[in-house]
Amino acid sequence: MAVNPELQGRVFPPTAPYLVGREKIREFARAVLATNPINFDVDAARAAGHADLVAPTTFPVVVQEATLAQLLAEPDAGIDFSRVVHGEQRFSYTRAIVAGDELTATLTVSSVKSLGGHNMVTADSEIVDAEGKHVVTAISTLVVRGDED
Amino acid sequence: MVDYSSLTKGDVVAEESFHLTRDNLVRYAGASGDFNPIHYRDDVATSVGLPGVLAHGMLTMGLAVQPVSNWVGDPARIVDYQVRFTRPVLVDGAHGADVTVKATVGALEDESKIARIDLTATFNDETVLGKAQVRVNLA
């Protein structure tokens, strides 16, 4: 099964708003072995000029998750989840995520390529706040292994 | 706050080792929502041709940036972070795995005062991330 090349350029509907909680930030920060007080201590975050706890750099993956689920569920995508390997990841920020943010992600499939029997799918999730202002774009490149056997 | 003018290309700004156990993988699965069983079940990992349970690539990415976060002080200064996942980190059930991260100044952009910090993440003497770059705003 090959990935449908017509996926390239497809834009998906925005995800339901994700409310970033303080305890979720702390939980995620512990999970990535963060020790920076600005991820854990509200006073430290405020002293650095932030409204509340700042989420760790890779936290948008939690919000992006819903967009990748949309992609994998697309009936004509041709993406066999058991053959998917995470190839590359990038986060490009306009501003940091802080507790209290309400975030919505919109997925665009920016590229579908074929390379040596494998398919590479690049998925850009543009994450905006409640006012619709850009916060961060999470870009994932998924490698879908071909049927070599 | 790190003084931009004090940096020189090639400076090692942070170096840290992380010991990962299966407990860390379960904790990351819960926190991230990635419950792929190859990250906690040996039988599933071997059934898909892997040598054993692997750390989530996103866990490796997530911890590898922490030395930079601590060095710069405010994690909100990190404006861009990218990696390629080049090799898996196998996490042994009994002994875990050790990942070492070295952060080096890769490039300096004088106009914007953005420093590009390049990460080298090593497991069993091999790098596990490629083109691992963190852009830090020091303006």
Short mmCIF file of C-alpha atoms in Angstrom, two decimals:
data_model
loop_
_atom_site.label_atom_id
_atom_site.label_comp_id
_atom_site.label_asym_id
_atom_site.label_seq_id
_atom_site.Cartn_x
_atom_site.Cartn_y
_atom_site.Cartn_z
CA MET A 1 0.00 0.00 0.00
CA ALA A 2 1.47 3.34 -1.03
CA VAL A 3 0.73 6.74 0.45
CA ASN A 4 -1.73 8.68 -1.68
CA PRO A 5 0.28 11.46 -3.42
CA GLU A 6 -2.88 13.57 -3.63
CA LEU A 7 -2.57 14.11 0.14
CA GLN A 8 0.02 16.79 -0.59
CA GLY A 9 -1.47 20.21 0.07
CA ARG A 10 -4.50 18.89 1.93
CA VAL A 11 -5.63 21.04 4.86
CA PHE A 12 -7.59 19.46 7.72
CA PRO A 13 -10.23 21.07 9.95
CA PRO A 14 -8.90 22.73 13.15
CA THR A 15 -8.77 20.47 16.22
CA ALA A 16 -10.96 21.09 19.27
CA PRO A 17 -9.37 23.68 21.61
CA TYR A 18 -6.75 22.25 24.02
CA LEU A 19 -6.58 24.01 27.39
CA VAL A 20 -3.02 23.91 28.73
CA GLY A 21 -3.08 23.12 32.45
CA ARG A 22 -0.34 23.77 35.01
CA GLU A 23 -0.28 20.20 36.21
CA LYS A 24 -0.05 18.93 32.62
CA ILE A 25 2.99 21.15 32.08
CA ARG A 26 4.56 19.80 35.29
CA GLU A 27 3.74 16.21 34.33
CA PHE A 28 5.23 16.64 30.85
CA ALA A 29 8.27 18.48 32.24
CA ARG A 30 9.00 15.60 34.67
CA ALA A 31 8.58 13.11 31.81
CA VAL A 32 11.27 14.82 29.67
CA LEU A 33 13.58 15.09 32.71
CA ALA A 34 13.33 18.88 32.82
CA THR A 35 14.66 20.62 35.93
CA ASN A 36 14.23 24.27 34.90
CA PRO A 37 12.15 26.02 37.61
CA ILE A 38 10.27 28.04 34.96
CA ASN A 39 8.58 24.74 33.95
CA PHE A 40 7.52 23.94 37.54
CA ASP A 41 7.37 27.00 39.79
CA VAL A 42 4.79 29.72 39.07
CA ASP A 43 6.76 32.33 41.03
CA ALA A 44 9.92 31.59 39.02
CA ALA A 45 7.94 31.84 35.78
CA ARG A 46 6.40 35.18 36.82
CA ALA A 47 9.76 36.52 37.94
CA ALA A 48 11.00 35.82 34.38
CA GLY A 49 8.10 37.86 32.99
CA HIS A 50 5.66 35.07 32.08
CA ALA A 51 1.96 34.96 32.93
CA ASP A 52 2.24 31.39 34.23
CA LEU A 53 4.32 28.19 33.90
CA VAL A 54 6.14 27.86 30.57
CA ALA A 55 5.75 24.52 28.80
CA PRO A 56 8.88 22.55 27.80
CA THR A 57 10.06 23.05 24.20
CA THR A 58 8.64 19.75 22.91
CA PHE A 59 5.25 20.12 24.67
CA PRO A 60 3.39 20.99 21.41
CA VAL A 61 3.63 17.28 20.57
CA VAL A 62 0.70 16.82 22.98
CA VAL A 63 -1.43 19.21 20.90
CA GLN A 64 -0.10 17.90 17.60
CA GLU A 65 -1.20 14.36 18.52
CA ALA A 66 -4.82 15.13 17.52
CA THR A 67 -3.75 16.29 14.06
CA LEU A 68 -1.69 13.18 13.38
CA ALA A 69 -4.72 11.11 14.42
CA GLN A 70 -6.74 13.01 11.76
CA LEU A 71 -4.11 12.19 9.15
CA LEU A 72 -3.93 8.49 9.98
CA ALA A 73 -7.75 8.24 10.01
CA GLU A 74 -8.12 9.84 6.57
CA PRO A 75 -9.78 7.07 4.51
CA ASP A 76 -7.82 7.64 1.29
CA ALA A 77 -4.42 8.40 2.92
CA GLY A 78 -3.01 4.93 2.48
CA ILE A 79 -0.87 5.25 5.62
CA ASP A 80 -0.39 1.92 7.41
CA PHE A 81 0.32 2.97 11.00
CA SER A 82 2.29 -0.21 11.77
CA ARG A 83 4.82 0.84 9.09
CA VAL A 84 5.24 4.44 10.27
CA VAL A 85 8.57 5.59 11.72
CA HIS A 86 9.13 9.11 13.02
CA GLY A 87 11.83 10.58 10.79
CA GLU A 88 12.15 14.23 11.76
CA GLN A 89 10.54 16.75 14.08
CA ARG A 90 10.69 20.49 14.37
CA PHE A 91 9.04 23.18 16.50
CA SER A 92 9.13 26.80 15.29
CA TYR A 93 7.87 29.28 17.86
CA THR A 94 6.43 32.77 17.70
CA ARG A 95 6.02 32.71 21.48
CA ALA A 96 6.28 30.13 24.26
CA ILE A 97 3.25 28.14 25.49
CA VAL A 98 2.12 29.05 29.01
CA ALA A 99 -0.44 27.48 31.35
CA GLY A 100 -3.90 28.86 30.58
CA ASP A 101 -3.39 28.94 26.81
CA GLU A 102 -6.22 27.54 24.73
CA LEU A 103 -4.63 26.07 21.63
CA THR A 104 -6.04 24.91 18.31
CA ALA A 105 -4.03 23.04 15.67
CA THR A 106 -4.57 22.96 11.93
CA LEU A 107 -2.81 20.30 9.92
CA THR A 108 -1.50 20.78 6.39
CA VAL A 109 0.24 17.96 4.55
CA SER A 110 3.08 19.96 3.06
CA SER A 111 4.80 17.18 1.19
CA VAL A 112 4.48 13.54 0.11
CA LYS A 113 7.62 12.04 -1.40
CA SER A 114 8.69 8.63 -2.55
CA LEU A 115 12.23 7.58 -1.72
CA GLY A 116 13.71 4.14 -2.32
CA GLY A 117 10.45 2.25 -1.87
CA HIS A 118 9.49 4.29 1.20
CA ASN A 119 7.17 7.27 1.45
CA MET A 120 7.97 10.44 3.37
CA VAL A 121 5.02 12.47 4.58
CA THR A 122 5.61 15.92 6.06
CA ALA A 123 2.78 17.22 8.24
CA ASP A 124 2.73 20.82 9.49
CA SER A 125 0.51 21.54 12.49
CA GLU A 126 0.00 25.26 12.92
CA ILE A 127 -0.94 25.95 16.53
CA VAL A 128 -2.73 29.19 17.41
CA ASP A 129 -4.10 30.66 20.65
CA ALA A 130 -7.71 31.61 21.53
CA GLU A 131 -7.29 34.89 19.65
CA GLY A 132 -6.13 33.05 16.54
CA LYS A 133 -2.53 34.30 16.90
CA HIS A 134 0.30 31.99 15.92
CA VAL A 135 2.12 30.30 18.81
CA VAL A 136 4.13 27.46 17.28
CA THR A 137 4.25 25.25 14.22
CA ALA A 138 5.03 21.58 14.83
CA ILE A 139 6.43 19.82 11.76
CA SER A 140 6.66 16.05 11.64
CA THR A 141 8.19 13.96 8.89
CA LEU A 142 6.88 10.43 8.94
CA VAL A 143 8.59 7.65 7.05
CA VAL A 144 6.14 5.02 5.84
CA ARG A 145 8.12 1.89 5.05
CA GLY A 146 7.21 0.12 1.80
CA ASP A 147 6.22 -3.55 1.51
CA GLU A 148 9.73 -4.89 1.01
CA ASP A 149 8.65 -8.49 1.71
CA MET B 1 20.78 35.54 31.19
CA VAL B 2 23.51 34.42 28.81
CA ASP B 3 25.52 37.28 27.27
CA TYR B 4 25.42 36.85 23.48
CA SER B 5 28.71 38.70 23.00
CA SER B 6 30.53 36.19 25.21
CA LEU B 7 29.84 33.29 22.82
CA THR B 8 32.21 31.88 20.23
CA LYS B 9 31.41 29.27 17.61
CA GLY B 10 32.55 25.89 18.88
CA ASP B 11 32.07 26.66 22.61
CA VAL B 12 30.61 23.74 24.55
CA VAL B 13 27.88 25.38 26.62
CA ALA B 14 26.41 22.32 28.35
CA GLU B 15 26.98 18.62 28.73
CA GLU B 16 24.78 16.19 30.64
CA SER B 17 24.05 12.47 30.93
CA PHE B 18 20.59 11.01 31.37
CA HIS B 19 19.87 7.54 32.70
CA LEU B 20 16.67 6.12 31.22
CA THR B 21 14.78 3.16 32.61
CA ARG B 22 11.55 1.51 31.48
CA ASP B 23 9.84 3.60 34.17
CA ASN B 24 10.80 6.73 32.24
CA LEU B 25 9.22 5.31 29.09
CA VAL B 26 5.94 4.54 30.84
CA ARG B 27 5.93 8.01 32.37
CA TYR B 28 6.58 9.61 28.96
CA ALA B 29 3.85 7.49 27.34
CA GLY B 30 1.36 8.79 29.90
CA ALA B 31 2.46 12.41 29.70
CA SER B 32 2.59 12.56 25.89
CA GLY B 33 -0.29 10.24 24.99
CA ASP B 34 1.95 8.04 22.81
CA PHE B 35 1.02 4.53 23.92
CA ASN B 36 2.69 2.60 21.11
CA PRO B 37 3.53 -0.71 22.88
CA ILE B 38 7.00 -0.92 21.26
CA HIS B 39 7.96 1.50 24.02
CA TYR B 40 7.02 -0.80 26.91
CA ARG B 41 6.46 -4.39 25.70
CA ASP B 42 9.37 -6.60 24.62
CA ASP B 43 7.06 -9.13 22.94
CA VAL B 44 5.49 -6.46 20.71
CA ALA B 45 8.87 -4.84 19.95
CA THR B 46 10.44 -8.13 18.87
CA SER B 47 7.35 -9.14 16.86
CA VAL B 48 7.88 -6.11 14.59
CA GLY B 49 11.56 -6.91 14.12
CA LEU B 50 13.08 -4.58 16.72
CA PRO B 51 15.87 -5.79 18.99
CA GLY B 52 13.85 -4.73 22.06
CA VAL B 53 11.93 -1.90 23.70
CA LEU B 54 12.94 1.55 22.41
CA ALA B 55 12.69 4.99 23.96
CA HIS B 56 10.18 7.27 22.21
CA GLY B 57 12.11 9.42 19.75
CA MET B 58 10.21 12.37 21.20
CA LEU B 59 11.48 11.49 24.69
CA THR B 60 15.06 11.62 23.43
CA MET B 61 14.28 14.91 21.67
CA GLY B 62 12.59 16.25 24.80
CA LEU B 63 15.43 15.48 27.19
CA ALA B 64 18.22 16.47 24.79
CA VAL B 65 17.13 20.12 24.86
CA GLN B 66 17.07 20.32 28.67
CA PRO B 67 20.78 21.19 29.07
CA VAL B 68 20.16 24.15 26.72
CA SER B 69 17.05 25.20 28.67
CA ASN B 70 19.07 25.20 31.92
CA TRP B 71 22.01 27.00 30.33
CA VAL B 72 19.89 29.82 28.88
CA GLY B 73 17.78 30.08 32.04
CA ASP B 74 14.43 30.89 30.44
CA PRO B 75 13.08 28.10 28.20
CA ALA B 76 10.97 30.71 26.35
CA ARG B 77 14.23 31.91 24.72
CA ILE B 78 14.23 28.71 22.63
CA VAL B 79 12.53 29.78 19.39
CA ASP B 80 13.18 26.79 17.17
CA TYR B 81 14.24 23.18 17.74
CA GLN B 82 14.64 20.44 15.17
CA VAL B 83 16.05 16.91 15.07
CA ARG B 84 16.31 13.90 12.82
CA PHE B 85 15.84 10.51 14.44
CA THR B 86 18.79 8.50 13.14
CA ARG B 87 19.22 5.57 15.57
CA PRO B 88 17.00 4.06 18.25
CA VAL B 89 17.78 4.10 21.97
CA LEU B 90 17.28 0.56 23.28
CA VAL B 91 16.23 0.58 26.91
CA ASP B 92 17.20 -2.63 28.67
CA GLY B 93 14.64 -3.85 31.22
CA ALA B 94 17.23 -4.43 33.94
CA HIS B 95 19.95 -1.90 33.13
CA GLY B 96 18.20 0.90 31.31
CA ALA B 97 20.14 3.12 28.91
CA ASP B 98 22.45 6.12 29.21
CA VAL B 99 22.13 9.03 26.80
CA THR B 100 24.77 11.76 26.82
CA VAL B 101 24.07 15.20 25.40
CA LYS B 102 26.67 17.78 24.41
CA ALA B 103 25.55 21.28 23.38
CA THR B 104 27.91 23.36 21.24
CA VAL B 105 27.59 26.81 19.68
CA GLY B 106 27.06 26.01 15.99
CA ALA B 107 26.40 29.47 14.54
CA LEU B 108 25.90 33.05 15.70
CA GLU B 109 23.52 35.47 13.97
CA ASP B 110 24.75 38.88 15.02
CA GLU B 111 21.82 40.90 13.65
CA SER B 112 19.11 39.02 15.57
CA LYS B 113 21.38 37.84 18.42
CA ILE B 114 20.19 34.31 17.86
CA ALA B 115 22.63 31.55 18.74
CA ARG B 116 22.29 28.20 17.05
CA ILE B 117 23.21 25.47 19.50
CA ASP B 118 24.01 22.08 18.00
CA LEU B 119 23.33 18.98 20.05
CA THR B 120 25.17 15.70 19.97
CA ALA B 121 23.16 12.94 21.65
CA THR B 122 25.05 9.70 22.15
CA PHE B 123 23.96 6.22 23.21
CA ASN B 124 26.40 3.27 23.23
CA ASP B 125 29.06 5.46 21.54
CA GLU B 126 26.79 6.24 18.58
CA THR B 127 24.82 9.39 17.84
CA VAL B 128 21.04 8.95 17.94
CA LEU B 129 19.94 12.37 16.64
CA GLY B 130 21.01 14.08 13.42
CA LYS B 131 20.90 17.79 12.60
CA ALA B 132 19.80 18.47 16.17
CA GLN B 133 19.69 22.27 16.30
CA VAL B 134 18.28 24.65 18.86
CA ARG B 135 17.87 28.32 18.05
CA VAL B 136 18.08 30.51 21.12
CA ASN B 137 17.09 34.19 21.14
CA LEU B 138 19.60 36.12 23.26
CA ALA B 139 18.48 39.63 22.24
#
